[in-house]
Amino acid sequence: MANPLQLRTYDRNKTPRLSREQRRGIISTILANFFLGWAPILGKLAYMGGAVPFTLAAFRTAVAAILVWLAFALFWRHEVTISWRGLIGCISVGAVNGFGSLLYYTSLSRLDASRASLLNALYPLWVVLFLFAAGQPLTRLTMARLALSMAGIYLLTRTEPGELDWLGVTLMIASAATYGWYLVLGQWVLADVPSRTATLYILTSMAGVVGLARVLQVQPVEPITSTGWSAILMLGLTTALSRLATFSALQSMGGIETSLGGLLELLVSLILAFLLLGERLTLGQWAGGALLVVSMVLMRHDPGLRLAQGNVPLEWKRE
């Protein structure tokens, strides 16, 4: 008769099969990052159609919020209820995300989609830095990843004098920082609110913030071509789908593994920028992008992020 201890040891060392819920989480993560990868491309197409950043951000987010409310009305009415504490948390996170969205689309109007996508990939480092400020330890690997990212930014922004819009670069780095703070705030919301319900109210709050920012400009909506409006509507649709897929993944998966989905988003953006917008990066800029990707891959082995993974859902995404 086999020794029970040996059986337990064998079972513990045996590679576990993915559960149905985990497989669903993986599929949701892939779908979320695929839809997110379209954001800079559709944003550029909307700009070509005459839209300006605040108009794009306002209508895109309004469309996404309306679509999510419609989905709740049809399928998830019982999940609309939320506590006052949870609602306040969602409004706070949505406000931060809305402000970051304005930074993102203003920057995107000044940079090409490829470079914007690569700079936006810095958000995980901001998460770690914010957690360090809150008392989490800063590991040697985190410092190495920070150095790789800084070198990547240097190569990515190295161009001939006058060719690079430094305001656009600064705004995109600030957008990534805002998103990092948004992730850190999200830990308190998800502790009290189901993920799908949080999606609904965070998106609604975000729409309110960017809509108010557009109204405060006190300017009529600029003439936008049918192609521009199509891009805005598609951007709203991909935003809604990416949010729903992302929060579905949050219910099924957690930890560092899902945070690597950001690589898929980056890959989708770069391929689409090449195919649809005809964008090209120099050899030095590709080298800078490669350093940023290496920094993202090293996330999986970073003890600093492992300490935080139980609290901060790195799968949360915004454009």
PDB file of C-alpha atoms in Angstrom:
ATOM      1  CA  MET A   1       0.000   0.000   0.000  1.00  0.00           C
ATOM      2  CA  ALA A   2       1.343   3.407  -0.907  1.00  0.00           C
ATOM      3  CA  ASN A   3       2.519   5.707   1.826  1.00  0.00           C
ATOM      4  CA  PRO A   4      -0.067   8.531   2.300  1.00  0.00           C
ATOM      5  CA  LEU A   5       2.758  11.001   2.808  1.00  0.00           C
ATOM      6  CA  GLN A   6       4.232  10.019  -0.555  1.00  0.00           C
ATOM      7  CA  LEU A   7       0.838  10.462  -2.189  1.00  0.00           C
ATOM      8  CA  ARG A   8       0.483  13.922  -0.722  1.00  0.00           C
ATOM      9  CA  THR A   9       3.996  14.838  -1.853  1.00  0.00           C
ATOM     10  CA  TYR A  10       3.253  13.603  -5.365  1.00  0.00           C
ATOM     11  CA  ASP A  11       0.002  15.535  -5.527  1.00  0.00           C
ATOM     12  CA  ARG A  12       1.671  18.673  -4.275  1.00  0.00           C
ATOM     13  CA  ASN A  13       4.425  18.508  -6.884  1.00  0.00           C
ATOM     14  CA  LYS A  14       2.112  17.511  -9.711  1.00  0.00           C
ATOM     15  CA  THR A  15       1.350  20.302 -12.164  1.00  0.00           C
ATOM     16  CA  PRO A  16      -2.238  21.353 -11.398  1.00  0.00           C
ATOM     17  CA  ARG A  17      -4.881  21.464 -14.101  1.00  0.00           C
ATOM     18  CA  LEU A  18      -6.526  24.773 -14.763  1.00  0.00           C
ATOM     19  CA  SER A  19     -10.058  24.965 -13.468  1.00  0.00           C
ATOM     20  CA  ARG A  20     -12.934  26.109 -15.654  1.00  0.00           C
ATOM     21  CA  GLU A  21     -12.963  29.427 -13.788  1.00  0.00           C
ATOM     22  CA  GLN A  22      -9.233  29.929 -14.366  1.00  0.00           C
ATOM     23  CA  ARG A  23      -9.567  29.163 -18.071  1.00  0.00           C
ATOM     24  CA  ARG A  24     -12.385  31.690 -18.270  1.00  0.00           C
ATOM     25  CA  GLY A  25     -10.159  34.217 -16.529  1.00  0.00           C
ATOM     26  CA  ILE A  26      -7.341  33.658 -19.014  1.00  0.00           C
ATOM     27  CA  ILE A  27      -9.706  34.101 -21.969  1.00  0.00           C
ATOM     28  CA  SER A  28     -11.154  37.268 -20.389  1.00  0.00           C
ATOM     29  CA  THR A  29      -7.677  38.695 -19.841  1.00  0.00           C
ATOM     30  CA  ILE A  30      -6.707  38.034 -23.467  1.00  0.00           C
ATOM     31  CA  LEU A  31      -9.908  39.656 -24.743  1.00  0.00           C
ATOM     32  CA  ALA A  32      -9.506  42.673 -22.443  1.00  0.00           C
ATOM     33  CA  ASN A  33      -5.976  43.399 -23.637  1.00  0.00           C
ATOM     34  CA  PHE A  34      -6.909  42.831 -27.268  1.00  0.00           C
ATOM     35  CA  PHE A  35      -9.629  45.487 -27.038  1.00  0.00           C
ATOM     36  CA  LEU A  36      -7.375  47.836 -25.072  1.00  0.00           C
ATOM     37  CA  GLY A  37      -4.724  47.588 -27.772  1.00  0.00           C
ATOM     38  CA  TRP A  38      -7.098  49.340 -30.173  1.00  0.00           C
ATOM     39  CA  ALA A  39      -7.324  52.507 -28.035  1.00  0.00           C
ATOM     40  CA  PRO A  40      -4.410  54.530 -29.454  1.00  0.00           C
ATOM     41  CA  ILE A  41      -5.224  53.468 -33.017  1.00  0.00           C
ATOM     42  CA  LEU A  42      -8.897  54.433 -32.851  1.00  0.00           C
ATOM     43  CA  GLY A  43      -7.901  57.614 -31.046  1.00  0.00           C
ATOM     44  CA  LYS A  44      -5.608  58.584 -33.915  1.00  0.00           C
ATOM     45  CA  LEU A  45      -8.324  57.804 -36.471  1.00  0.00           C
ATOM     46  CA  ALA A  46     -10.740  60.026 -34.536  1.00  0.00           C
ATOM     47  CA  TYR A  47      -8.189  62.859 -34.584  1.00  0.00           C
ATOM     48  CA  MET A  48      -7.815  62.423 -38.346  1.00  0.00           C
ATOM     49  CA  GLY A  49     -11.596  62.854 -38.543  1.00  0.00           C
ATOM     50  CA  GLY A  50     -11.471  66.227 -36.825  1.00  0.00           C
ATOM     51  CA  ALA A  51     -11.996  65.345 -33.126  1.00  0.00           C
ATOM     52  CA  VAL A  52      -9.996  67.049 -30.380  1.00  0.00           C
ATOM     53  CA  PRO A  53      -8.796  65.285 -27.187  1.00  0.00           C
ATOM     54  CA  PHE A  54     -11.478  66.423 -24.722  1.00  0.00           C
ATOM     55  CA  THR A  55     -14.298  65.750 -27.177  1.00  0.00           C
ATOM     56  CA  LEU A  56     -12.892  62.302 -27.929  1.00  0.00           C
ATOM     57  CA  ALA A  57     -12.496  61.433 -24.246  1.00  0.00           C
ATOM     58  CA  ALA A  58     -15.971  62.687 -23.346  1.00  0.00           C
ATOM     59  CA  PHE A  59     -17.943  60.950 -26.106  1.00  0.00           C
ATOM     60  CA  ARG A  60     -15.903  57.761 -25.952  1.00  0.00           C
ATOM     61  CA  THR A  61     -16.458  57.355 -22.226  1.00  0.00           C
ATOM     62  CA  ALA A  62     -20.147  58.318 -22.479  1.00  0.00           C
ATOM     63  CA  VAL A  63     -20.695  55.646 -25.139  1.00  0.00           C
ATOM     64  CA  ALA A  64     -18.883  53.047 -23.008  1.00  0.00           C
ATOM     65  CA  ALA A  65     -20.937  53.911 -19.907  1.00  0.00           C
ATOM     66  CA  ILE A  66     -24.229  53.784 -21.851  1.00  0.00           C
ATOM     67  CA  LEU A  67     -23.341  50.372 -23.275  1.00  0.00           C
ATOM     68  CA  VAL A  68     -22.465  48.986 -19.847  1.00  0.00           C
ATOM     69  CA  TRP A  69     -25.709  50.353 -18.355  1.00  0.00           C
ATOM     70  CA  LEU A  70     -27.583  48.702 -21.225  1.00  0.00           C
ATOM     71  CA  ALA A  71     -25.859  45.392 -20.477  1.00  0.00           C
ATOM     72  CA  PHE A  72     -26.837  45.688 -16.812  1.00  0.00           C
ATOM     73  CA  ALA A  73     -30.450  46.505 -17.752  1.00  0.00           C
ATOM     74  CA  LEU A  74     -30.623  43.391 -19.926  1.00  0.00           C
ATOM     75  CA  PHE A  75     -28.590  40.843 -17.967  1.00  0.00           C
ATOM     76  CA  TRP A  76     -27.401  42.007 -14.521  1.00  0.00           C
ATOM     77  CA  ARG A  77     -30.162  44.087 -12.936  1.00  0.00           C
ATOM     78  CA  HIS A  78     -29.695  42.365  -9.589  1.00  0.00           C
ATOM     79  CA  GLU A  79     -26.070  43.604  -9.457  1.00  0.00           C
ATOM     80  CA  VAL A  80     -26.881  47.318  -9.700  1.00  0.00           C
ATOM     81  CA  THR A  81     -27.318  47.738  -5.940  1.00  0.00           C
ATOM     82  CA  ILE A  82     -24.317  49.274  -4.170  1.00  0.00           C
ATOM     83  CA  SER A  83     -23.642  50.637  -0.693  1.00  0.00           C
ATOM     84  CA  TRP A  84     -22.968  54.314  -0.067  1.00  0.00           C
ATOM     85  CA  ARG A  85     -19.422  53.470   0.991  1.00  0.00           C
ATOM     86  CA  GLY A  86     -18.867  51.481  -2.188  1.00  0.00           C
ATOM     87  CA  LEU A  87     -20.374  54.227  -4.333  1.00  0.00           C
ATOM     88  CA  ILE A  88     -18.068  56.854  -2.844  1.00  0.00           C
ATOM     89  CA  GLY A  89     -15.107  54.570  -3.505  1.00  0.00           C
ATOM     90  CA  CYS A  90     -16.150  54.018  -7.116  1.00  0.00           C
ATOM     91  CA  ILE A  91     -16.618  57.748  -7.662  1.00  0.00           C
ATOM     92  CA  SER A  92     -13.119  58.401  -6.294  1.00  0.00           C
ATOM     93  CA  VAL A  93     -11.524  55.794  -8.536  1.00  0.00           C
ATOM     94  CA  GLY A  94     -13.553  56.958 -11.546  1.00  0.00           C
ATOM     95  CA  ALA A  95     -12.476  60.570 -10.970  1.00  0.00           C
ATOM     96  CA  VAL A  96      -8.804  59.578 -10.930  1.00  0.00           C
ATOM     97  CA  ASN A  97      -9.276  57.417 -14.014  1.00  0.00           C
ATOM     98  CA  GLY A  98     -11.155  60.207 -15.801  1.00  0.00           C
ATOM     99  CA  PHE A  99      -8.382  62.714 -15.139  1.00  0.00           C
ATOM    100  CA  GLY A 100      -5.823  60.193 -16.376  1.00  0.00           C
ATOM    101  CA  SER A 101      -7.911  59.655 -19.511  1.00  0.00           C
ATOM    102  CA  LEU A 102      -7.740  63.369 -20.311  1.00  0.00           C
ATOM    103  CA  LEU A 103      -3.950  63.267 -19.907  1.00  0.00           C
ATOM    104  CA  TYR A 104      -3.745  60.165 -22.112  1.00  0.00           C
ATOM    105  CA  TYR A 105      -5.762  61.493 -25.039  1.00  0.00           C
ATOM    106  CA  THR A 106      -4.154  64.926 -24.909  1.00  0.00           C
ATOM    107  CA  SER A 107      -0.756  63.238 -25.087  1.00  0.00           C
ATOM    108  CA  LEU A 108      -1.928  60.907 -27.870  1.00  0.00           C
ATOM    109  CA  SER A 109      -2.818  63.948 -29.989  1.00  0.00           C
ATOM    110  CA  ARG A 110       0.859  65.022 -29.802  1.00  0.00           C
ATOM    111  CA  LEU A 111       2.645  61.651 -30.149  1.00  0.00           C
ATOM    112  CA  ASP A 112       2.492  58.772 -32.588  1.00  0.00           C
ATOM    113  CA  ALA A 113       0.512  55.753 -31.380  1.00  0.00           C
ATOM    114  CA  SER A 114       3.551  53.461 -31.121  1.00  0.00           C
ATOM    115  CA  ARG A 115       5.538  55.724 -28.841  1.00  0.00           C
ATOM    116  CA  ALA A 116       2.479  56.569 -26.757  1.00  0.00           C
ATOM    117  CA  SER A 117       1.769  52.867 -26.202  1.00  0.00           C
ATOM    118  CA  LEU A 118       5.337  52.171 -25.117  1.00  0.00           C
ATOM    119  CA  LEU A 119       5.424  55.094 -22.678  1.00  0.00           C
ATOM    120  CA  ASN A 120       2.055  54.093 -21.240  1.00  0.00           C
ATOM    121  CA  ALA A 121       3.530  50.661 -20.440  1.00  0.00           C
ATOM    122  CA  LEU A 122       5.322  52.282 -17.479  1.00  0.00           C
ATOM    123  CA  TYR A 123       2.243  52.044 -15.238  1.00  0.00           C
ATOM    124  CA  PRO A 124       3.348  48.918 -13.256  1.00  0.00           C
ATOM    125  CA  LEU A 125       6.447  50.728 -12.016  1.00  0.00           C
ATOM    126  CA  TRP A 126       4.297  53.579 -10.735  1.00  0.00           C
ATOM    127  CA  VAL A 127       2.195  51.041  -8.847  1.00  0.00           C
ATOM    128  CA  VAL A 128       5.323  49.769  -7.081  1.00  0.00           C
ATOM    129  CA  LEU A 129       6.562  53.281  -6.323  1.00  0.00           C
ATOM    130  CA  PHE A 130       3.215  54.305  -4.833  1.00  0.00           C
ATOM    131  CA  LEU A 131       3.165  51.152  -2.728  1.00  0.00           C
ATOM    132  CA  PHE A 132       6.730  51.878  -1.621  1.00  0.00           C
ATOM    133  CA  ALA A 133       5.591  55.320  -0.478  1.00  0.00           C
ATOM    134  CA  ALA A 134       2.830  53.544   1.477  1.00  0.00           C
ATOM    135  CA  GLY A 135       5.339  51.300   3.249  1.00  0.00           C
ATOM    136  CA  GLN A 136       5.966  48.391   0.875  1.00  0.00           C
ATOM    137  CA  PRO A 137       9.666  47.417   0.545  1.00  0.00           C
ATOM    138  CA  LEU A 138      11.541  48.454  -2.581  1.00  0.00           C
ATOM    139  CA  THR A 139      13.487  45.436  -3.838  1.00  0.00           C
ATOM    140  CA  ARG A 140      16.712  45.302  -5.826  1.00  0.00           C
ATOM    141  CA  LEU A 141      14.825  43.853  -8.761  1.00  0.00           C
ATOM    142  CA  THR A 142      12.406  46.778  -8.623  1.00  0.00           C
ATOM    143  CA  MET A 143      15.357  49.167  -8.760  1.00  0.00           C
ATOM    144  CA  ALA A 144      16.801  47.235 -11.712  1.00  0.00           C
ATOM    145  CA  ARG A 145      13.447  47.383 -13.509  1.00  0.00           C
ATOM    146  CA  LEU A 146      13.274  51.113 -12.845  1.00  0.00           C
ATOM    147  CA  ALA A 147      16.755  51.556 -14.350  1.00  0.00           C
ATOM    148  CA  LEU A 148      15.771  49.507 -17.422  1.00  0.00           C
ATOM    149  CA  SER A 149      12.654  51.612 -17.874  1.00  0.00           C
ATOM    150  CA  MET A 150      14.573  54.875 -17.619  1.00  0.00           C
ATOM    151  CA  ALA A 151      17.073  53.633 -20.206  1.00  0.00           C
ATOM    152  CA  GLY A 152      14.162  52.566 -22.413  1.00  0.00           C
ATOM    153  CA  ILE A 153      12.561  56.005 -22.161  1.00  0.00           C
ATOM    154  CA  TYR A 154      15.871  57.647 -23.057  1.00  0.00           C
ATOM    155  CA  LEU A 155      16.228  55.538 -26.214  1.00  0.00           C
ATOM    156  CA  LEU A 156      12.561  55.872 -27.085  1.00  0.00           C
ATOM    157  CA  THR A 157      12.638  59.658 -26.891  1.00  0.00           C
ATOM    158  CA  ARG A 158      16.043  60.113 -28.507  1.00  0.00           C
ATOM    159  CA  THR A 159      15.401  61.956 -31.777  1.00  0.00           C
ATOM    160  CA  GLU A 160      16.759  64.817 -33.740  1.00  0.00           C
ATOM    161  CA  PRO A 161      16.369  68.265 -32.086  1.00  0.00           C
ATOM    162  CA  GLY A 162      12.865  69.635 -32.529  1.00  0.00           C
ATOM    163  CA  GLU A 163      11.357  66.314 -33.639  1.00  0.00           C
ATOM    164  CA  LEU A 164       9.908  65.199 -30.313  1.00  0.00           C
ATOM    165  CA  ASP A 165       6.982  66.786 -28.497  1.00  0.00           C
ATOM    166  CA  TRP A 166       8.228  66.795 -24.914  1.00  0.00           C
ATOM    167  CA  LEU A 167       4.906  68.033 -23.583  1.00  0.00           C
ATOM    168  CA  GLY A 168       3.282  64.951 -25.104  1.00  0.00           C
ATOM    169  CA  VAL A 169       5.919  62.684 -23.514  1.00  0.00           C
ATOM    170  CA  THR A 170       5.444  64.344 -20.127  1.00  0.00           C
ATOM    171  CA  LEU A 171       1.660  64.027 -20.319  1.00  0.00           C
ATOM    172  CA  MET A 172       1.874  60.314 -21.195  1.00  0.00           C
ATOM    173  CA  ILE A 173       4.246  59.603 -18.310  1.00  0.00           C
ATOM    174  CA  ALA A 174       1.862  61.536 -16.041  1.00  0.00           C
ATOM    175  CA  SER A 175      -1.017  59.469 -17.450  1.00  0.00           C
ATOM    176  CA  ALA A 176       0.812  56.245 -16.569  1.00  0.00           C
ATOM    177  CA  ALA A 177       1.436  57.613 -13.061  1.00  0.00           C
ATOM    178  CA  THR A 178      -2.234  58.501 -12.667  1.00  0.00           C
ATOM    179  CA  TYR A 179      -3.193  55.017 -13.753  1.00  0.00           C
ATOM    180  CA  GLY A 180      -0.789  53.555 -11.216  1.00  0.00           C
ATOM    181  CA  TRP A 181      -2.496  55.577  -8.488  1.00  0.00           C
ATOM    182  CA  TYR A 182      -5.868  54.431  -9.831  1.00  0.00           C
ATOM    183  CA  LEU A 183      -4.760  50.811  -9.369  1.00  0.00           C
ATOM    184  CA  VAL A 184      -3.670  51.416  -5.810  1.00  0.00           C
ATOM    185  CA  LEU A 185      -6.994  53.081  -4.947  1.00  0.00           C
ATOM    186  CA  GLY A 186      -8.848  50.180  -6.529  1.00  0.00           C
ATOM    187  CA  GLN A 187      -7.836  47.786  -3.741  1.00  0.00           C
ATOM    188  CA  TRP A 188     -10.290  49.406  -1.306  1.00  0.00           C
ATOM    189  CA  VAL A 189     -13.148  49.424  -3.790  1.00  0.00           C
ATOM    190  CA  LEU A 190     -12.817  45.755  -4.696  1.00  0.00           C
ATOM    191  CA  ALA A 191     -12.754  44.868  -1.022  1.00  0.00           C
ATOM    192  CA  ASP A 192     -16.352  46.111  -0.665  1.00  0.00           C
ATOM    193  CA  VAL A 193     -17.904  46.003  -4.152  1.00  0.00           C
ATOM    194  CA  PRO A 194     -18.285  43.107  -6.627  1.00  0.00           C
ATOM    195  CA  SER A 195     -16.002  43.660  -9.609  1.00  0.00           C
ATOM    196  CA  ARG A 196     -18.742  43.942 -12.248  1.00  0.00           C
ATOM    197  CA  THR A 197     -20.728  46.418 -10.143  1.00  0.00           C
ATOM    198  CA  ALA A 198     -17.542  48.416  -9.601  1.00  0.00           C
ATOM    199  CA  THR A 199     -17.047  48.542 -13.374  1.00  0.00           C
ATOM    200  CA  LEU A 200     -20.479  50.102 -13.849  1.00  0.00           C
ATOM    201  CA  TYR A 201     -20.066  52.904 -11.326  1.00  0.00           C
ATOM    202  CA  ILE A 202     -16.405  53.607 -12.038  1.00  0.00           C
ATOM    203  CA  LEU A 203     -17.129  54.003 -15.753  1.00  0.00           C
ATOM    204  CA  THR A 204     -20.144  56.202 -14.978  1.00  0.00           C
ATOM    205  CA  SER A 205     -18.080  58.416 -12.672  1.00  0.00           C
ATOM    206  CA  MET A 206     -15.334  58.581 -15.254  1.00  0.00           C
ATOM    207  CA  ALA A 207     -17.854  59.682 -17.902  1.00  0.00           C
ATOM    208  CA  GLY A 208     -19.080  62.411 -15.570  1.00  0.00           C
ATOM    209  CA  VAL A 209     -15.566  63.760 -14.970  1.00  0.00           C
ATOM    210  CA  VAL A 210     -14.486  63.900 -18.618  1.00  0.00           C
ATOM    211  CA  GLY A 211     -17.918  65.165 -19.675  1.00  0.00           C
ATOM    212  CA  LEU A 212     -17.684  68.023 -17.188  1.00  0.00           C
ATOM    213  CA  ALA A 213     -14.177  68.851 -18.419  1.00  0.00           C
ATOM    214  CA  ARG A 214     -15.516  69.093 -21.968  1.00  0.00           C
ATOM    215  CA  VAL A 215     -18.462  71.294 -20.923  1.00  0.00           C
ATOM    216  CA  LEU A 216     -16.138  73.651 -19.037  1.00  0.00           C
ATOM    217  CA  GLN A 217     -14.340  74.383 -22.295  1.00  0.00           C
ATOM    218  CA  VAL A 218     -17.489  76.324 -23.292  1.00  0.00           C
ATOM    219  CA  GLN A 219     -16.964  75.568 -26.965  1.00  0.00           C
ATOM    220  CA  PRO A 220     -19.260  73.942 -29.501  1.00  0.00           C
ATOM    221  CA  VAL A 221     -18.402  70.465 -30.690  1.00  0.00           C
ATOM    222  CA  GLU A 222     -15.977  70.764 -33.571  1.00  0.00           C
ATOM    223  CA  PRO A 223     -16.939  69.458 -37.030  1.00  0.00           C
ATOM    224  CA  ILE A 224     -16.162  65.721 -37.087  1.00  0.00           C
ATOM    225  CA  THR A 225     -16.351  63.553 -40.191  1.00  0.00           C
ATOM    226  CA  SER A 226     -18.347  60.337 -40.347  1.00  0.00           C
ATOM    227  CA  THR A 227     -15.054  58.442 -40.138  1.00  0.00           C
ATOM    228  CA  GLY A 228     -14.187  60.327 -36.959  1.00  0.00           C
ATOM    229  CA  TRP A 229     -17.542  59.538 -35.345  1.00  0.00           C
ATOM    230  CA  SER A 230     -17.191  55.888 -36.350  1.00  0.00           C
ATOM    231  CA  ALA A 231     -13.801  55.761 -34.618  1.00  0.00           C
ATOM    232  CA  ILE A 232     -15.266  57.359 -31.470  1.00  0.00           C
ATOM    233  CA  LEU A 233     -18.171  54.881 -31.388  1.00  0.00           C
ATOM    234  CA  MET A 234     -15.800  51.958 -31.925  1.00  0.00           C
ATOM    235  CA  LEU A 235     -13.569  53.288 -29.172  1.00  0.00           C
ATOM    236  CA  GLY A 236     -16.555  53.444 -26.831  1.00  0.00           C
ATOM    237  CA  LEU A 237     -17.463  49.867 -27.731  1.00  0.00           C
ATOM    238  CA  THR A 238     -13.938  48.526 -27.194  1.00  0.00           C
ATOM    239  CA  THR A 239     -13.741  50.436 -23.903  1.00  0.00           C
ATOM    240  CA  ALA A 240     -16.958  48.821 -22.653  1.00  0.00           C
ATOM    241  CA  LEU A 241     -15.907  45.345 -23.801  1.00  0.00           C
ATOM    242  CA  SER A 242     -12.432  45.670 -22.315  1.00  0.00           C
ATOM    243  CA  ARG A 243     -13.838  46.790 -18.958  1.00  0.00           C
ATOM    244  CA  LEU A 244     -16.340  43.941 -18.788  1.00  0.00           C
ATOM    245  CA  ALA A 245     -13.689  41.402 -19.806  1.00  0.00           C
ATOM    246  CA  THR A 246     -11.166  42.832 -17.354  1.00  0.00           C
ATOM    247  CA  PHE A 247     -13.476  42.645 -14.370  1.00  0.00           C
ATOM    248  CA  SER A 248     -14.631  39.182 -15.395  1.00  0.00           C
ATOM    249  CA  ALA A 249     -10.963  38.171 -15.242  1.00  0.00           C
ATOM    250  CA  LEU A 250     -10.679  39.712 -11.782  1.00  0.00           C
ATOM    251  CA  GLN A 251     -13.341  37.311 -10.509  1.00  0.00           C
ATOM    252  CA  SER A 252     -11.452  34.303 -11.851  1.00  0.00           C
ATOM    253  CA  MET A 253      -7.751  35.154 -11.669  1.00  0.00           C
ATOM    254  CA  GLY A 254      -5.392  37.155  -9.546  1.00  0.00           C
ATOM    255  CA  GLY A 255      -1.688  37.632  -9.052  1.00  0.00           C
ATOM    256  CA  ILE A 256       1.250  38.557 -11.164  1.00  0.00           C
ATOM    257  CA  GLU A 257       0.444  36.232 -14.093  1.00  0.00           C
ATOM    258  CA  THR A 258      -2.495  38.304 -15.334  1.00  0.00           C
ATOM    259  CA  SER A 259      -0.511  41.548 -15.135  1.00  0.00           C
ATOM    260  CA  LEU A 260       1.626  40.265 -18.014  1.00  0.00           C
ATOM    261  CA  GLY A 261      -1.442  40.694 -20.226  1.00  0.00           C
ATOM    262  CA  GLY A 262      -0.224  44.254 -20.714  1.00  0.00           C
ATOM    263  CA  LEU A 263       2.355  42.833 -23.130  1.00  0.00           C
ATOM    264  CA  LEU A 264      -0.458  41.656 -25.389  1.00  0.00           C
ATOM    265  CA  GLU A 265      -2.022  45.126 -25.321  1.00  0.00           C
ATOM    266  CA  LEU A 266       1.297  46.670 -26.286  1.00  0.00           C
ATOM    267  CA  LEU A 267       1.848  44.124 -29.070  1.00  0.00           C
ATOM    268  CA  VAL A 268      -1.632  44.713 -30.509  1.00  0.00           C
ATOM    269  CA  SER A 269      -1.099  48.490 -30.496  1.00  0.00           C
ATOM    270  CA  LEU A 270       2.298  48.281 -32.213  1.00  0.00           C
ATOM    271  CA  ILE A 271       1.055  45.892 -34.911  1.00  0.00           C
ATOM    272  CA  LEU A 272      -2.050  47.988 -35.622  1.00  0.00           C
ATOM    273  CA  ALA A 273       0.000  51.203 -35.699  1.00  0.00           C
ATOM    274  CA  PHE A 274       2.255  49.566 -38.288  1.00  0.00           C
ATOM    275  CA  LEU A 275      -0.580  48.167 -40.420  1.00  0.00           C
ATOM    276  CA  LEU A 276      -3.227  50.906 -40.193  1.00  0.00           C
ATOM    277  CA  LEU A 277      -1.253  54.085 -39.529  1.00  0.00           C
ATOM    278  CA  GLY A 278       2.006  53.270 -41.299  1.00  0.00           C
ATOM    279  CA  GLU A 279       4.076  54.199 -38.239  1.00  0.00           C
ATOM    280  CA  ARG A 280       7.728  53.176 -38.063  1.00  0.00           C
ATOM    281  CA  LEU A 281      10.196  53.216 -35.179  1.00  0.00           C
ATOM    282  CA  THR A 282      13.951  53.618 -35.543  1.00  0.00           C
ATOM    283  CA  LEU A 283      16.321  50.860 -34.440  1.00  0.00           C
ATOM    284  CA  GLY A 284      17.181  52.816 -31.302  1.00  0.00           C
ATOM    285  CA  GLN A 285      13.503  53.307 -30.452  1.00  0.00           C
ATOM    286  CA  TRP A 286      12.844  49.583 -30.896  1.00  0.00           C
ATOM    287  CA  ALA A 287      15.749  48.949 -28.489  1.00  0.00           C
ATOM    288  CA  GLY A 288      14.132  51.309 -25.979  1.00  0.00           C
ATOM    289  CA  GLY A 289      10.810  49.539 -26.383  1.00  0.00           C
ATOM    290  CA  ALA A 290      12.538  46.184 -25.849  1.00  0.00           C
ATOM    291  CA  LEU A 291      13.966  47.427 -22.537  1.00  0.00           C
ATOM    292  CA  LEU A 292      10.468  48.439 -21.413  1.00  0.00           C
ATOM    293  CA  VAL A 293       9.156  44.991 -22.365  1.00  0.00           C
ATOM    294  CA  VAL A 294      11.976  43.285 -20.423  1.00  0.00           C
ATOM    295  CA  SER A 295      11.075  45.424 -17.409  1.00  0.00           C
ATOM    296  CA  MET A 296       7.449  44.284 -17.703  1.00  0.00           C
ATOM    297  CA  VAL A 297       8.445  40.604 -18.005  1.00  0.00           C
ATOM    298  CA  LEU A 298      10.575  40.869 -14.862  1.00  0.00           C
ATOM    299  CA  MET A 299       7.418  41.862 -12.961  1.00  0.00           C
ATOM    300  CA  ARG A 300       6.665  38.170 -12.580  1.00  0.00           C
ATOM    301  CA  HIS A 301       9.768  37.683 -10.447  1.00  0.00           C
ATOM    302  CA  ASP A 302       9.634  40.946  -8.501  1.00  0.00           C
ATOM    303  CA  PRO A 303       9.104  40.278  -4.753  1.00  0.00           C
ATOM    304  CA  GLY A 304       7.855  43.842  -4.345  1.00  0.00           C
ATOM    305  CA  LEU A 305       4.910  43.153  -6.610  1.00  0.00           C
ATOM    306  CA  ARG A 306       4.313  39.746  -5.041  1.00  0.00           C
ATOM    307  CA  LEU A 307       3.854  41.431  -1.678  1.00  0.00           C
ATOM    308  CA  ALA A 308       1.257  43.730  -3.207  1.00  0.00           C
ATOM    309  CA  GLN A 309      -0.582  41.290  -5.437  1.00  0.00           C
ATOM    310  CA  GLY A 310      -3.117  40.408  -2.777  1.00  0.00           C
ATOM    311  CA  ASN A 311      -4.130  44.036  -2.454  1.00  0.00           C
ATOM    312  CA  VAL A 312      -3.740  45.689  -5.841  1.00  0.00           C
ATOM    313  CA  PRO A 313      -5.459  44.219  -8.930  1.00  0.00           C
ATOM    314  CA  LEU A 314      -2.887  44.793 -11.658  1.00  0.00           C
ATOM    315  CA  GLU A 315      -5.354  43.634 -14.279  1.00  0.00           C
ATOM    316  CA  TRP A 316      -7.321  46.896 -14.043  1.00  0.00           C
ATOM    317  CA  LYS A 317      -6.968  48.831 -17.479  1.00  0.00           C
ATOM    318  CA  ARG A 318      -7.689  52.329 -18.874  1.00  0.00           C
ATOM    319  CA  GLU A 319      -6.933  54.241 -21.821  1.00  0.00           C
TER     320      GLU A 319
END
